[in-house]
Coordinates of N, CA and C in Angstrom, one line a residue:
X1 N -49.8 -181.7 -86.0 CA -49.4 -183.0 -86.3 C -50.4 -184.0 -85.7
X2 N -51.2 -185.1 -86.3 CA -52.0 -186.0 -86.1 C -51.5 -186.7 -85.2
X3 N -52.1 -187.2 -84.0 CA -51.5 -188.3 -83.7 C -52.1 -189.8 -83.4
X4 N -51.6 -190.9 -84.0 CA -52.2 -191.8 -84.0 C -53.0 -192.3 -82.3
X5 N -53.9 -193.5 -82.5 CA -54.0 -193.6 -81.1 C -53.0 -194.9 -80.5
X6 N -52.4 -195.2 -81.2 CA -50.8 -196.3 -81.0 C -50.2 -194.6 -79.9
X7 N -49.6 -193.4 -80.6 CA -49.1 -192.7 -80.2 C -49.2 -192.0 -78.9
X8 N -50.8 -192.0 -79.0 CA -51.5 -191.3 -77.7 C -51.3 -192.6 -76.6
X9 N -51.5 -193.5 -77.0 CA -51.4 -194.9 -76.1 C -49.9 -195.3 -75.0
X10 N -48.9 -195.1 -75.8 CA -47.5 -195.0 -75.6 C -46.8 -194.1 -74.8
X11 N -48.0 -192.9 -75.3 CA -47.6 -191.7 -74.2 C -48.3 -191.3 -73.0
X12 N -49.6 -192.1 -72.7 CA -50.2 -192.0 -71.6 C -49.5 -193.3 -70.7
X13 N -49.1 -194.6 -71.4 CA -48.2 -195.6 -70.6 C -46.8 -195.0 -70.1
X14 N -46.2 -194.3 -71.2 CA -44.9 -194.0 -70.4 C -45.1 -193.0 -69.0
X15 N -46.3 -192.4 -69.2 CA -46.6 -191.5 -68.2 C -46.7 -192.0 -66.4
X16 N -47.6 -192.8 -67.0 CA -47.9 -194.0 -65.9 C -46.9 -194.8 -65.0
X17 N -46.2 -195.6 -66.7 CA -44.8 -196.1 -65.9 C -43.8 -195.5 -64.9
X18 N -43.7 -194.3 -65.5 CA -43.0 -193.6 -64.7 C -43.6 -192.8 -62.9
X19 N -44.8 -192.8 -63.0 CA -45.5 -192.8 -61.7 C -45.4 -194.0 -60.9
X20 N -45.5 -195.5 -61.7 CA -45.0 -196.5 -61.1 C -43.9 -196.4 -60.4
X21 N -42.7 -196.2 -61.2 CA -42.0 -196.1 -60.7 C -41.4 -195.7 -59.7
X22 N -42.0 -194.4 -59.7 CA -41.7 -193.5 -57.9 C -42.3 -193.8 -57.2
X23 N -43.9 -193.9 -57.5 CA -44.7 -194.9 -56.2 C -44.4 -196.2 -55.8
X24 N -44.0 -197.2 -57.0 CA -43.8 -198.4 -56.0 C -42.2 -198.4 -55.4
X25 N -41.4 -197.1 -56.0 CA -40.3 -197.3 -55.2 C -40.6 -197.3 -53.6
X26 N -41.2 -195.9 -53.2 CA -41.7 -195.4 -51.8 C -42.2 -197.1 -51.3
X27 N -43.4 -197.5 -52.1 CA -43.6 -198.4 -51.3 C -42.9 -200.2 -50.9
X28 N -42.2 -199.9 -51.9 CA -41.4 -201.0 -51.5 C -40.2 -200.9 -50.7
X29 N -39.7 -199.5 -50.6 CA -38.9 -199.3 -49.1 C -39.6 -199.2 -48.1
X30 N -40.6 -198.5 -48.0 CA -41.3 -198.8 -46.6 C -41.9 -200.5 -46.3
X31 N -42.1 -200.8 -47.0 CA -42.1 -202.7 -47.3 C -41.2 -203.7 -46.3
X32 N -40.4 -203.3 -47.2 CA -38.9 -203.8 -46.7 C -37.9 -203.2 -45.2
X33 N -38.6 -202.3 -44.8 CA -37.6 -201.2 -43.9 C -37.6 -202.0 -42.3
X34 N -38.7 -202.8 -42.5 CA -38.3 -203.4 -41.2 C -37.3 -204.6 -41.1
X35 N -36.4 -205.1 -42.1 CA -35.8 -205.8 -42.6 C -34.2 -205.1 -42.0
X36 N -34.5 -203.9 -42.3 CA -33.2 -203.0 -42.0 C -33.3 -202.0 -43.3
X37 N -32.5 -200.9 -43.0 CA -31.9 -200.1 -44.0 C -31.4 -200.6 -45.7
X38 N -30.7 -201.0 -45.5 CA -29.7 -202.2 -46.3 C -30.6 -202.8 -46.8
X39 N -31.4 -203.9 -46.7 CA -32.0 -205.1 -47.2 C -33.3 -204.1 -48.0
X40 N -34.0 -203.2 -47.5 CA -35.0 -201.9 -48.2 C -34.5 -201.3 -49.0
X41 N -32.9 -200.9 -49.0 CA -32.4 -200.2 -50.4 C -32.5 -201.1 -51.3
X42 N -31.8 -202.6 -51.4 CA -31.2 -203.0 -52.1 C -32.6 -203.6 -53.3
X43 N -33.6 -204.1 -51.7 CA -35.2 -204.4 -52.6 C -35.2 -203.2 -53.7
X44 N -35.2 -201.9 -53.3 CA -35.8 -201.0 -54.1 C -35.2 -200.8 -55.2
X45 N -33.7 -200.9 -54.9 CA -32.8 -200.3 -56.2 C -33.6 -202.2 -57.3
X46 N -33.6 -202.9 -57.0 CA -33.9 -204.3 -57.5 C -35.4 -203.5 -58.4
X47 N -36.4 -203.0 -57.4 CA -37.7 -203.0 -58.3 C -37.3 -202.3 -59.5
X48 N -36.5 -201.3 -58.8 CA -36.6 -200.0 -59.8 C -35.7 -199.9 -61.2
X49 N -34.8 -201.0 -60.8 CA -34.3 -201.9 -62.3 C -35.4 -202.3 -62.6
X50 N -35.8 -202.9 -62.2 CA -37.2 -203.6 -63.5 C -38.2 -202.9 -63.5
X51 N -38.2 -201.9 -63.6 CA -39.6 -200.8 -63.6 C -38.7 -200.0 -64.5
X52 N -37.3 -200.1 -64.7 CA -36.9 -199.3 -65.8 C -36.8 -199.8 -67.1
X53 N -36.2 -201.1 -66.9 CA -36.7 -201.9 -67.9 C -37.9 -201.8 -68.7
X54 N -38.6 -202.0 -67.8 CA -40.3 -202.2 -68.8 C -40.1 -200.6 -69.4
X55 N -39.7 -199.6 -68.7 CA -40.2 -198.1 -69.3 C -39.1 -198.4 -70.6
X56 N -38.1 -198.7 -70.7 CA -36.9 -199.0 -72.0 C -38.1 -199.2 -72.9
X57 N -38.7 -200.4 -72.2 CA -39.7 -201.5 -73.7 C -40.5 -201.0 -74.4
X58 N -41.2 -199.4 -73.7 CA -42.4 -199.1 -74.2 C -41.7 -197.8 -75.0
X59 N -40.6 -197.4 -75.0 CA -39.6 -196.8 -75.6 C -39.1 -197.1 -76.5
X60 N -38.8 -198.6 -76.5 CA -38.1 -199.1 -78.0 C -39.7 -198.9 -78.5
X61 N -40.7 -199.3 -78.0 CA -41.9 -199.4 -79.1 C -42.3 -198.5 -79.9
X62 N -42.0 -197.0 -79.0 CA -42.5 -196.0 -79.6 C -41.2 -195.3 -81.1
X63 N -39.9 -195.8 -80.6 CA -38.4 -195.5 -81.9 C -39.0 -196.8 -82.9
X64 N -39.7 -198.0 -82.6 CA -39.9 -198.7 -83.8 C -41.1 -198.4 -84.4
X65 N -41.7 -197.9 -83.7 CA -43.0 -197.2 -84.3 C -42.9 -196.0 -85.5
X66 N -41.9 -195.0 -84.6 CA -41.4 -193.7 -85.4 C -40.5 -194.4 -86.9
X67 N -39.5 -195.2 -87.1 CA -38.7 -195.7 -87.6 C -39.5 -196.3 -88.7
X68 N -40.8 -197.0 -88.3 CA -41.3 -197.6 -89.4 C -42.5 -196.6 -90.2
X69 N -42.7 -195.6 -89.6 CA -43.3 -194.1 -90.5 C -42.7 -194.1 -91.3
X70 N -41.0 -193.3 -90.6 CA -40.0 -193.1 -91.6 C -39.6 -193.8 -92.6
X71 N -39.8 -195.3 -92.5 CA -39.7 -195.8 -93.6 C -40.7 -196.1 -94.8
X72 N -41.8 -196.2 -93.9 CA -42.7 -195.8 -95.1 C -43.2 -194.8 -95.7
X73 N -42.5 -193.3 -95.7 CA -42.7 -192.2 -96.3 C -41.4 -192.6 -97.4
X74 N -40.2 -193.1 -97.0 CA -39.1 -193.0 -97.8 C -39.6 -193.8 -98.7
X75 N -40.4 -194.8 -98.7 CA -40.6 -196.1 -99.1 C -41.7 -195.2 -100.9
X76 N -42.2 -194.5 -100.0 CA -43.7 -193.8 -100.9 C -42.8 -192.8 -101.7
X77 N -41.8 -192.6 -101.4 CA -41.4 -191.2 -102.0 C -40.1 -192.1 -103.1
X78 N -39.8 -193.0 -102.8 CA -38.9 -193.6 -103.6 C -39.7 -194.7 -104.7
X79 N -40.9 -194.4 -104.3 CA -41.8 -195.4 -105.6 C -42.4 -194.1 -106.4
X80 N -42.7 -193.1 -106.2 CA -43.0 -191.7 -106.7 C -41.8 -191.6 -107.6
X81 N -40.2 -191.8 -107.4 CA -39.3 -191.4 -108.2 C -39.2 -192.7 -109.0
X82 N -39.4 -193.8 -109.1 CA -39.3 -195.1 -109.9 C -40.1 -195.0 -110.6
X83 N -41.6 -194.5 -110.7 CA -42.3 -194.4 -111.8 C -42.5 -193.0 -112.3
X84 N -41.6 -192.3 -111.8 CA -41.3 -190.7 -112.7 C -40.5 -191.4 -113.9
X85 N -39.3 -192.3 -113.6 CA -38.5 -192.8 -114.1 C -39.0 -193.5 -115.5
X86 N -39.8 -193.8 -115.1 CA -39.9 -195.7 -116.1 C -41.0 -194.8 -116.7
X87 N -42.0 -193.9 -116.7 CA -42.7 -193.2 -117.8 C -41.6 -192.5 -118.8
X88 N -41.8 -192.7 -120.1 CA -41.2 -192.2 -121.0 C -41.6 -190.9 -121.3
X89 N -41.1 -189.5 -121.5 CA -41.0 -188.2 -121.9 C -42.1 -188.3 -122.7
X90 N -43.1 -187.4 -122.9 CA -44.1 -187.4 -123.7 C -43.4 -186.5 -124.7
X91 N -42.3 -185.7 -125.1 CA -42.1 -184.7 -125.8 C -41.5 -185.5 -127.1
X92 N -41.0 -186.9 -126.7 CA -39.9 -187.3 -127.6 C -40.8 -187.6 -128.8

């Protein structure tokens, strides 16, 4: 299967994102740690909500990406059967 470079693009980001994710967790508890225990969790659990977020976004892009294929194959395959239709039988 071919893959676009939108495809290849989406899946070298989500790769990334997700490396973000664990690395700037690490570093944003050690950031915060002299703050206390507590105040370093809560920073991290904070980034790591919005580092999951962004990874959701690049996710919906890639289901709207897939979704709009799918509809343009259905789209090609349902104009294929409308002008099967609307040609008249050559036999008659």
């Amino acid at each position: 299967m071919k893959r676009s470079t939108f495809d290849a693009l989406l899946s070298f980001l989500g790769g990334v994102s997700w490396a973000f994710v664990i690395v700037g967790a690490w570093v944003t508890f050690q950031s915060f740690v002299f703050l206390g225990i507590v105040p370093a969790i809560m920073f991290t659990f904070i980034f790591i909500f919005l580092a999951i977020f962004l990874l959701l976004v690049l996710e919906t892009m890639s289901m709207a990406r897939d979704r709009n294929d799918i509809l343009k194959k259905q789209n090609e395959l349902l104009e294929e059967i409308r002008e099967s239709i609307k040609t008249p039988p050559s036999d008659a």
